[in-house]
XYZ file of C-alpha atoms in Angstrom:
637
model
C 48.005 125.034 -140.837
C 49.320 124.281 -137.368
C 52.962 123.503 -136.710
C 51.942 119.902 -136.105
C 51.007 119.671 -139.769
C 54.638 119.995 -140.782
C 55.962 117.488 -138.235
C 57.928 114.422 -139.237
C 55.355 112.323 -137.381
C 53.744 109.597 -139.483
C 50.082 110.326 -138.802
C 48.397 107.647 -140.927
C 46.535 104.622 -139.598
C 45.820 101.209 -141.083
C 42.253 100.426 -142.069
C 40.226 99.809 -138.884
C 36.830 98.413 -139.943
C 35.644 98.146 -136.333
C 36.154 101.893 -135.772
C 32.633 102.668 -137.006
C 31.032 99.586 -135.455
C 29.005 100.233 -132.306
C 29.514 96.569 -131.373
C 33.285 96.668 -131.848
C 33.907 94.981 -128.491
C 31.964 91.863 -129.419
C 33.716 91.776 -132.784
C 37.219 92.087 -131.361
C 36.794 90.257 -128.047
C 34.202 87.543 -128.701
C 32.555 85.927 -125.707
C 33.817 82.361 -125.426
C 32.790 81.033 -122.013
C 30.542 81.674 -119.049
C 33.191 83.666 -117.216
C 33.576 86.082 -120.113
C 29.796 86.338 -120.412
C 29.734 87.423 -116.798
C 32.518 89.919 -117.455
C 30.678 91.408 -120.401
C 27.965 92.790 -118.142
C 28.631 96.524 -118.284
C 28.517 97.235 -114.597
C 27.717 100.748 -113.389
C 30.785 101.491 -111.322
C 30.534 103.755 -108.329
C 33.527 104.226 -106.095
C 31.873 103.529 -102.772
C 33.116 100.346 -101.142
C 31.056 98.705 -98.428
C 30.606 95.300 -96.907
C 32.898 92.321 -96.642
C 33.909 90.368 -93.545
C 37.030 91.371 -91.661
C 39.067 88.504 -93.156
C 37.839 88.911 -96.729
C 40.107 89.281 -99.740
C 38.159 92.319 -100.924
C 38.720 94.120 -97.625
C 42.404 93.205 -97.759
C 42.648 94.688 -101.259
C 40.789 97.848 -100.259
C 42.999 98.458 -97.230
C 46.311 97.485 -98.830
C 45.993 99.316 -102.133
C 47.359 102.776 -101.502
C 50.370 104.611 -102.830
C 52.144 104.633 -99.454
C 51.916 100.884 -98.932
C 54.773 98.715 -100.185
C 52.364 95.801 -100.135
C 50.145 97.442 -102.743
C 53.042 97.651 -105.194
C 54.668 94.283 -104.538
C 51.506 92.207 -104.262
C 48.977 94.112 -106.361
C 48.413 91.215 -108.750
C 47.799 88.760 -105.916
C 45.562 91.196 -104.024
C 43.366 91.861 -107.046
C 43.310 88.207 -108.117
C 42.088 87.033 -104.708
C 39.614 89.887 -104.447
C 38.216 89.193 -107.923
C 37.814 85.510 -107.086
C 35.752 86.488 -104.055
C 33.632 89.290 -105.552
C 34.249 90.658 -109.080
C 31.755 93.503 -108.752
C 33.212 94.779 -105.496
C 36.744 94.460 -106.872
C 35.749 96.628 -109.814
C 34.539 99.308 -107.402
C 37.771 99.002 -105.393
C 39.784 99.698 -108.554
C 37.674 102.746 -109.409
C 37.854 103.891 -105.788
C 41.613 104.219 -106.260
C 41.073 106.876 -108.930
C 37.982 108.660 -107.658
C 39.021 112.200 -106.807
C 35.856 112.919 -104.855
C 34.653 109.575 -103.493
C 37.895 107.616 -103.225
C 41.643 107.775 -102.751
C 42.520 109.917 -105.771
C 45.588 107.788 -106.580
C 46.071 108.289 -110.315
C 49.112 106.152 -111.075
C 48.109 103.325 -108.752
C 44.745 103.267 -110.521
C 46.561 102.936 -113.842
C 48.459 99.970 -112.413
C 45.251 98.345 -111.164
C 43.487 99.066 -114.444
C 46.453 97.442 -116.171
C 45.772 94.271 -114.183
C 42.107 94.420 -115.199
C 43.025 95.030 -118.852
C 45.489 92.137 -118.784
C 43.185 89.557 -117.187
C 39.641 90.796 -117.941
C 39.911 93.030 -121.027
C 36.198 93.004 -121.822
C 35.343 94.367 -118.386
C 38.162 96.917 -118.474
C 37.313 98.387 -121.871
C 33.537 98.294 -121.445
C 33.912 100.351 -118.266
C 36.310 102.967 -119.665
C 33.496 105.500 -119.864
C 33.008 105.288 -116.093
C 36.276 107.192 -115.628
C 34.755 110.320 -117.180
C 31.021 109.810 -116.681
C 29.537 112.426 -114.293
C 28.220 110.121 -111.564
C 29.774 111.455 -108.316
C 27.211 113.660 -106.609
C 28.406 116.682 -104.639
C 26.682 118.167 -101.602
C 24.999 120.674 -103.942
C 23.692 117.981 -106.239
C 26.232 118.500 -109.027
C 27.511 115.424 -110.828
C 31.255 115.033 -111.376
C 33.431 112.197 -112.751
C 35.807 109.899 -110.878
C 38.765 111.022 -112.986
C 39.354 113.177 -116.046
C 39.558 112.766 -119.802
C 43.339 112.737 -119.815
C 43.217 109.422 -117.918
C 41.949 107.743 -121.092
C 44.903 109.056 -123.093
C 47.384 108.163 -120.354
C 46.100 104.588 -120.213
C 46.236 104.208 -123.998
C 49.737 105.695 -124.213
C 51.009 103.510 -121.366
C 49.678 100.379 -123.058
C 51.240 101.512 -126.339
C 54.614 102.006 -124.632
C 54.315 98.703 -122.692
C 54.340 100.613 -119.408
C 50.834 100.081 -118.037
C 51.130 96.704 -116.350
C 54.446 97.072 -114.541
C 55.313 100.761 -114.586
C 55.747 100.762 -110.794
C 58.495 98.164 -110.998
C 60.284 100.445 -113.452
C 59.290 104.138 -113.538
C 57.205 105.118 -116.541
C 59.184 106.987 -119.174
C 56.019 108.306 -120.774
C 54.486 109.818 -117.630
C 57.713 111.357 -116.366
C 59.632 112.459 -119.456
C 59.386 116.067 -120.534
C 60.659 116.886 -124.022
C 61.109 120.630 -124.658
C 59.602 121.875 -127.882
C 61.780 123.153 -130.730
C 65.016 121.843 -129.231
C 66.531 121.816 -132.707
C 66.476 125.629 -132.766
C 68.915 125.587 -129.867
C 71.497 123.616 -131.818
C 74.883 125.199 -132.318
C 75.205 124.548 -136.062
C 73.408 123.143 -139.067
C 75.058 119.742 -138.692
C 73.663 119.357 -135.210
C 70.244 120.514 -136.416
C 70.305 117.894 -139.154
C 71.248 115.223 -136.645
C 68.389 116.292 -134.355
C 65.905 116.154 -137.232
C 67.214 112.742 -138.232
C 66.813 111.411 -134.698
C 63.255 112.769 -134.542
C 62.372 111.143 -137.839
C 63.806 107.819 -136.695
C 61.897 108.052 -133.430
C 58.620 108.756 -135.248
C 59.221 105.751 -137.495
C 59.800 103.565 -134.419
C 56.610 104.881 -132.832
C 54.600 104.201 -135.982
C 55.999 100.686 -136.402
C 55.183 99.897 -132.786
C 51.659 101.268 -133.227
C 51.041 99.079 -136.281
C 52.177 96.019 -134.329
C 49.900 96.919 -131.427
C 46.864 97.531 -133.652
C 47.217 93.995 -134.986
C 46.379 92.743 -131.459
C 42.614 92.525 -130.911
C 42.760 93.557 -127.263
C 44.781 96.681 -127.988
C 42.648 97.572 -130.999
C 39.532 97.355 -128.824
C 41.084 99.704 -126.260
C 42.227 102.071 -129.016
C 38.812 102.232 -130.644
C 37.086 102.555 -127.275
C 39.121 105.639 -126.362
C 38.682 107.223 -129.806
C 34.917 106.674 -129.800
C 34.504 108.131 -126.301
C 36.238 111.336 -127.367
C 34.412 111.539 -130.699
C 30.956 111.071 -129.169
C 31.581 113.705 -126.506
C 33.180 116.206 -128.899
C 30.177 115.917 -131.229
C 27.836 116.831 -128.383
C 30.042 119.703 -127.256
C 30.332 121.166 -130.764
C 26.546 121.087 -131.122
C 26.231 122.898 -127.791
C 28.822 125.420 -128.957
C 26.804 126.055 -132.131
C 23.759 126.731 -129.958
C 25.745 129.184 -127.837
C 26.779 131.134 -130.915
C 23.126 131.705 -131.773
C 22.331 133.171 -128.338
C 22.927 136.586 -126.825
C 24.790 136.011 -123.529
C 23.251 139.195 -122.079
C 19.576 139.011 -123.035
C 19.406 135.206 -122.937
C 21.695 134.700 -119.969
C 19.895 131.793 -118.288
C 19.600 129.746 -121.463
C 23.178 130.610 -122.416
C 24.448 129.538 -119.016
C 22.467 126.289 -119.043
C 23.863 125.273 -122.436
C 27.378 126.372 -121.490
C 27.308 124.059 -118.468
C 26.593 121.069 -120.710
C 29.975 121.452 -122.452
C 32.394 118.935 -120.981
C 36.150 119.137 -120.497
C 36.716 116.653 -123.321
C 37.739 119.549 -125.565
C 40.390 120.628 -123.100
C 41.959 117.192 -122.702
C 41.340 115.828 -126.208
C 44.635 114.897 -127.875
C 46.330 117.749 -129.697
C 47.798 116.659 -133.053
C 51.512 116.267 -132.526
C 51.124 116.387 -128.747
C 52.686 113.932 -126.313
C 49.851 111.382 -126.443
C 49.298 111.684 -130.169
C 52.977 111.205 -131.009
C 52.906 107.635 -129.687
C 49.307 106.685 -130.574
C 48.085 108.759 -133.587
C 44.786 108.842 -131.719
C 43.938 112.260 -133.220
C 43.701 110.638 -136.655
C 41.211 108.051 -135.386
C 39.111 110.773 -133.759
C 39.162 112.741 -137.039
C 37.877 109.695 -138.901
C 34.981 109.368 -136.477
C 34.182 113.081 -136.466
C 34.351 113.913 -140.162
C 33.579 110.725 -142.078
C 29.999 110.575 -143.446
C 29.996 106.859 -142.706
C 26.668 105.050 -142.648
C 27.172 104.248 -138.963
C 27.927 107.888 -138.114
C 25.001 109.275 -140.114
C 24.004 112.771 -139.061
C 26.578 112.649 -136.251
C 29.367 113.467 -138.703
C 30.564 117.050 -138.256
C 30.593 119.402 -141.240
C 31.196 121.259 -143.386
C 34.231 119.205 -144.313
C 37.455 120.765 -145.633
C 36.904 121.291 -149.353
C 40.562 120.627 -150.151
C 40.490 117.104 -148.695
C 40.666 114.599 -151.589
C 38.304 112.114 -149.928
C 36.356 111.934 -146.640
C 38.247 109.260 -144.714
C 41.931 110.060 -144.068
C 43.826 107.443 -146.021
C 47.161 109.014 -146.873
C 49.581 111.368 -145.166
C 48.402 114.483 -147.016
C 44.758 113.847 -146.257
C 45.478 113.000 -142.618
C 47.384 116.248 -142.237
C 44.445 118.254 -143.603
C 41.912 116.642 -141.307
C 44.115 116.837 -138.220
C 44.754 120.518 -138.860
C 41.030 121.079 -139.390
C 40.276 119.225 -136.142
C 42.725 121.367 -134.196
C 41.566 124.651 -135.718
C 37.785 124.199 -135.782
C 37.131 121.704 -132.981
C 39.762 122.012 -130.267
C 40.519 125.738 -130.472
C 36.925 127.046 -130.124
C 36.090 124.531 -127.397
C 39.175 125.480 -125.388
C 38.385 129.173 -125.798
C 34.831 128.586 -124.594
C 36.086 126.578 -121.616
C 38.501 129.439 -120.797
C 41.413 127.019 -120.460
C 44.239 128.905 -118.719
C 47.162 127.004 -120.261
C 47.009 128.570 -123.776
C 46.731 132.041 -122.242
C 49.691 131.373 -119.959
C 51.780 130.118 -122.874
C 50.870 133.203 -124.926
C 51.742 135.543 -122.036
C 48.116 136.764 -121.892
C 47.887 136.485 -118.122
C 45.380 139.280 -117.618
C 42.833 137.407 -119.776
C 42.707 134.395 -117.454
C 39.324 133.812 -115.808
C 40.460 132.675 -112.379
C 37.036 131.387 -111.410
C 37.393 128.829 -114.222
C 40.861 127.635 -113.230
C 40.797 124.068 -111.774
C 41.991 123.721 -108.197
C 45.099 121.691 -109.053
C 46.140 124.131 -111.779
C 45.540 127.006 -109.370
C 47.771 125.444 -106.723
C 50.585 124.700 -109.164
C 50.544 128.117 -110.839
C 49.488 130.369 -107.981
C 52.913 131.975 -107.724
C 52.934 132.615 -111.484
C 49.531 134.294 -111.270
C 50.774 136.572 -108.502
C 53.934 137.342 -110.454
C 52.387 138.030 -113.879
C 48.920 139.328 -112.966
C 49.040 140.553 -109.344
C 46.064 142.906 -109.643
C 43.789 140.405 -111.369
C 44.659 137.573 -109.004
C 44.275 139.786 -105.932
C 40.856 140.918 -107.206
C 39.857 137.276 -107.661
C 40.845 136.433 -104.074
C 38.969 139.468 -102.777
C 35.815 138.463 -104.656
C 36.085 134.906 -103.336
C 36.446 136.221 -99.786
C 33.369 138.414 -100.251
C 31.557 135.372 -101.730
C 31.029 137.130 -105.063
C 32.903 134.341 -106.791
C 33.171 130.602 -106.292
C 36.216 128.413 -106.613
C 37.013 124.718 -106.453
C 38.955 122.888 -103.742
C 37.804 119.323 -104.336
C 41.119 117.935 -105.573
C 42.962 118.331 -102.285
C 43.003 116.242 -99.134
C 43.142 117.876 -95.685
C 46.726 116.819 -94.974
C 47.887 118.326 -98.281
C 46.478 121.702 -97.256
C 48.177 121.412 -93.857
C 51.496 120.700 -95.570
C 51.044 123.629 -97.931
C 50.099 125.969 -95.091
C 53.349 125.044 -93.365
C 55.363 125.654 -96.543
C 53.770 129.045 -97.180
C 54.344 130.040 -93.568
C 58.030 129.136 -93.928
C 58.235 131.294 -97.057
C 56.582 134.175 -95.221
C 58.984 133.829 -92.275
C 61.952 133.774 -94.659
C 60.982 137.236 -95.913
C 62.155 138.689 -92.611
C 65.718 137.647 -93.476
C 65.698 139.510 -96.811
C 68.226 142.368 -96.903
C 66.606 144.447 -99.646
C 63.332 146.196 -98.622
C 61.767 146.214 -102.103
C 62.535 142.541 -102.647
C 61.178 141.774 -99.167
C 57.966 143.688 -99.910
C 57.499 141.810 -103.185
C 58.094 138.403 -101.576
C 55.777 139.310 -98.707
C 53.041 140.205 -101.187
C 53.399 136.830 -102.906
C 53.425 134.954 -99.586
C 50.362 136.868 -98.349
C 48.329 135.981 -101.422
C 49.460 132.355 -101.285
C 48.478 132.236 -97.619
C 45.061 133.750 -98.399
C 44.458 131.265 -101.190
C 45.355 128.286 -99.021
C 43.042 129.555 -96.274
C 40.184 129.796 -98.748
C 40.729 126.215 -99.883
C 40.789 125.037 -96.273
C 37.520 126.760 -95.416
C 35.970 125.583 -98.672
C 36.911 122.010 -97.761
C 35.425 122.345 -94.278
C 32.252 123.872 -95.680
C 31.872 121.032 -98.165
C 32.411 118.360 -95.504
C 30.023 120.112 -93.156
C 27.335 120.081 -95.815
C 27.530 116.330 -96.301
C 26.490 115.500 -92.725
C 28.817 112.506 -92.857
C 30.333 112.927 -89.388
C 27.516 113.300 -86.860
C 28.360 112.864 -83.179
C 32.053 112.165 -83.703
C 35.220 113.229 -81.937
C 38.910 112.861 -82.735
C 41.710 111.513 -80.561
C 45.103 112.924 -81.542
C 47.381 110.016 -80.663
C 50.927 110.424 -81.925
C 53.664 108.511 -80.123
C 55.671 111.636 -79.349
C 55.379 115.413 -79.376
C 57.090 117.519 -82.019
C 57.670 121.253 -82.228
C 57.632 121.487 -86.027
C 56.351 119.603 -89.023
C 58.790 117.369 -90.913
C 59.448 117.836 -94.617
C 56.436 116.803 -96.674
C 56.856 113.892 -99.076
C 53.663 113.008 -100.928
C 54.935 109.492 -101.725
C 55.708 108.757 -98.067
C 53.518 111.007 -95.956
C 54.617 111.442 -92.350
C 51.733 110.465 -89.987
C 51.884 113.897 -88.350
C 50.244 115.569 -91.368
C 47.045 113.478 -91.622
C 46.759 113.173 -87.826
C 46.724 116.954 -87.395
C 44.561 117.570 -90.450
C 41.837 115.051 -89.596
C 41.795 116.086 -85.936
C 41.207 119.697 -87.020
C 38.493 118.664 -89.472
C 36.534 116.703 -86.867
C 37.032 119.499 -84.331
C 35.398 121.899 -86.773
C 32.513 119.532 -87.570
C 31.749 118.512 -83.968
C 28.700 119.855 -82.152
C 28.651 121.454 -78.669
C 29.922 120.734 -76.119
C 32.473 118.722 -78.112
C 32.952 121.367 -80.803
C 36.208 123.145 -81.672
C 38.337 120.523 -79.984
C 39.635 116.999 -79.723
C 41.219 114.681 -77.159
C 44.964 114.176 -76.859
C 46.215 110.686 -76.011
C 48.958 110.644 -73.394
C 49.500 109.551 -69.810
C 46.891 112.162 -68.872
C 44.507 112.606 -71.814
C 42.797 115.993 -72.057
C 40.138 117.669 -74.162
C 41.766 120.554 -76.019
C 39.599 123.373 -77.317
C 41.140 125.462 -80.104
C 39.896 129.022 -79.914
C 39.029 130.581 -83.241
C 38.878 127.347 -85.211
C 35.479 128.344 -86.576
C 36.166 132.020 -87.172
C 39.466 133.805 -87.373
C 42.482 131.569 -86.794
C 44.511 130.770 -89.896
C 45.416 127.176 -90.634
C 49.135 127.580 -89.929
C 48.347 129.003 -86.465
C 46.041 126.067 -85.729
C 48.751 123.635 -86.813
C 51.238 125.314 -84.482
C 48.704 125.084 -81.646
C 48.378 121.333 -82.201
C 52.139 120.856 -82.388
C 52.508 122.496 -78.979
C 50.311 119.860 -77.316
C 51.747 117.125 -75.132
C 51.208 113.616 -76.496
C 52.962 110.260 -76.285
C 54.523 108.839 -73.157
C 52.634 105.863 -71.790
C 49.192 106.321 -73.352
C 46.043 105.631 -71.357
C 43.210 104.958 -73.797
C 40.853 103.939 -71.015
C 41.195 107.420 -69.530
C 40.061 108.962 -72.820
C 36.626 107.499 -72.201
C 36.380 107.493 -68.404
C 38.258 110.675 -67.451
C 37.620 112.928 -70.430
C 34.693 112.020 -72.672
C 32.215 110.782 -70.060
C 32.839 113.593 -67.511
C 32.523 116.200 -70.284
C 29.144 114.793 -71.313
C 27.920 114.685 -67.717
C 29.117 118.224 -67.045
C 26.996 119.588 -69.894
C 24.038 117.218 -69.347
C 24.320 115.860 -72.879
C 21.318 113.652 -73.752
C 22.032 110.206 -75.146
C 20.879 111.165 -78.650
C 23.518 113.929 -78.796
C 26.281 111.878 -77.200
C 29.414 110.956 -79.158
C 28.675 107.820 -81.178
C 32.058 107.314 -82.818
C 35.612 108.024 -81.641
C 38.312 108.329 -84.309
C 41.835 107.621 -83.043
C 44.510 109.013 -85.390
C 47.815 107.433 -84.458
C 51.254 106.384 -85.665
C 51.260 103.467 -83.197
C 49.835 99.987 -83.296
C 46.672 99.540 -81.282
C 48.445 97.604 -78.502
C 50.697 100.590 -77.834
C 47.970 103.211 -78.135
C 45.745 101.265 -75.750
C 48.589 100.846 -73.247
C 48.451 97.050 -73.488
C 52.101 96.843 -74.495
C 54.621 99.636 -73.934
C 57.911 98.189 -75.196
C 59.349 98.142 -78.725
C 57.032 96.391 -81.176
C 59.685 93.789 -82.091
C 59.737 92.618 -78.449
C 55.967 92.142 -78.366
C 55.760 88.347 -78.333
C 52.400 88.168 -76.543
C 49.954 86.090 -78.616
C 47.362 88.164 -80.437
C 44.516 86.364 -78.677
C 45.945 87.309 -75.264
C 46.331 90.940 -76.284
C 42.763 91.031 -77.551
C 41.593 89.482 -74.294
C 43.327 92.191 -72.254
C 41.631 94.963 -74.208
C 38.284 93.180 -74.019
C 38.560 93.138 -70.223
C 39.316 96.870 -70.147
C 36.566 97.656 -72.639
C 33.790 95.450 -71.227
C 34.776 95.636 -67.587
C 35.225 99.400 -67.328
C 34.226 101.453 -70.360
C 30.986 99.701 -71.300
C 29.837 99.494 -67.694
C 30.578 103.177 -66.997
C 28.720 104.415 -70.070
C 25.714 102.192 -69.471
C 25.509 103.283 -65.840
C 25.479 106.901 -67.035
C 22.669 106.162 -69.501
C 24.789 106.424 -72.650
C 25.391 104.110 -75.575
C 29.028 103.066 -75.818
C 30.682 104.885 -78.754
C 32.215 102.950 -81.606
C 36.024 103.065 -81.769
C 37.722 103.598 -85.133
C 41.484 103.158 -84.802
C 43.336 104.627 -87.783
C 47.005 103.716 -88.072
C 48.424 106.622 -90.092
C 51.644 104.796 -90.922
C 49.735 102.723 -93.475
């Protein structure tokens, strides 16, 4: 049996009759009024957010809810309440947009906070849409379908609710999400007395966890969430085990296509499913509930029950500690272990020091970024071969979990590490560090080009150009803080992205906003230049001063189009201005400190309207061009 089998954890559950009921939601959360009937509609949530007038509550919620906005944390309840009152369906998409890694903001913890609001005020809607976190509905440029989040989100949400940390964990940091407890700490004790005390504390803690769980399961709303999570895992694991059984009957060499097709149907539920005795299971006992659903020949499970069952189990449904232990051990050994081996999960191999068995093409992008240095250290030849095969396009790899500014920040960090090698006194140590830095640099470059290739394939930015509009020049990037991102990072990153995606004669460059705006072309942006060199090129540009936004259109963009005889259909249709200033400052309407700007908003808008209509619109129309749309993006938000 696994080590979890001998834990002091109390792994039993009370009788949950709704566990096997497909209509458990209606049983536990009965519909009582028209509002709840409306909520019960199981909406198909996609993360795209469109529509809404400029003064709408939904637009306010969409713009304000981000991890770098103090308003999103302090006023989240009010923002979501007003948005829901205006449009419940759109508010639901706004909440899922927070989590969506591929179509949205990718803000995991803020999504948990918003989901907590939904669970608190509209539990039927929250629980009935749980599956939309892991359902493969986000379409990639190649037609693949991927989920908004990942299976671990379900366990995190359940554990946070269990620990009373879901609704307000931003007002007080979550202990569950941020506490790491080393395994086997008792073995480090100095004497037997201390070991006994450690065991006693663990036993007491497990009793507290179990008592809290029993109290929670007596609450209908929590029980519905608990059963919903357990059923989602059980249903998916059943399908994956059936697919695994099919794989075992095939020859991966002679039946390669069929083998590959079936292999691709296996989800990542097996990877993220709760391990008995693991961090999520210790506070929820969710593994026991999943075992009940998987192994019980209940009339509602029918042929879906997995067998053969352990012959030593006294009865099919875990009802006592001994029986629970048997089924949980069976679940870990015969369900989780083979699925994780088939999925080539890197974590077990890393823990077992079997680094050379890792299949790097199967390593998720976030795991690759976090453990890249470990791969270089423990398996330099294998990791270098993987990078070489990716460069030669013999292998594919994922880069979907990273935003452009994160790659810019990492490129700067790796470059600093590479530069620091020159100060190393010992040649062999310097050579080793240089090797690590080189491979890290290569990997970051590959992710950058993969990102650009993916964006280029979407066709989402036709006829666009960037305006790099920081308030002052800087010779180096500041320290990167992911919770409070300096505007320099996204301004540089997005300017480089649009420069790469632009078409001639506007390709490979962008416009700088200053007293004398200019079009800057970056040589090698499409071929050879590494990202850190491009970042340094941008940092060397002159920006700030007294900006002249009018000149961007009349002295740079329009003359460039005329010079190359650009037809109207190929002319720039949208200008993105990436700035750390308010629009008044960037447009040159007001040049003093913002706190001295007492001019009424209507007067400021009137000044810009005169500049825009009186000069820019007239000049473009006289030249036979449509006036481009202006998108001003304040990066401080």
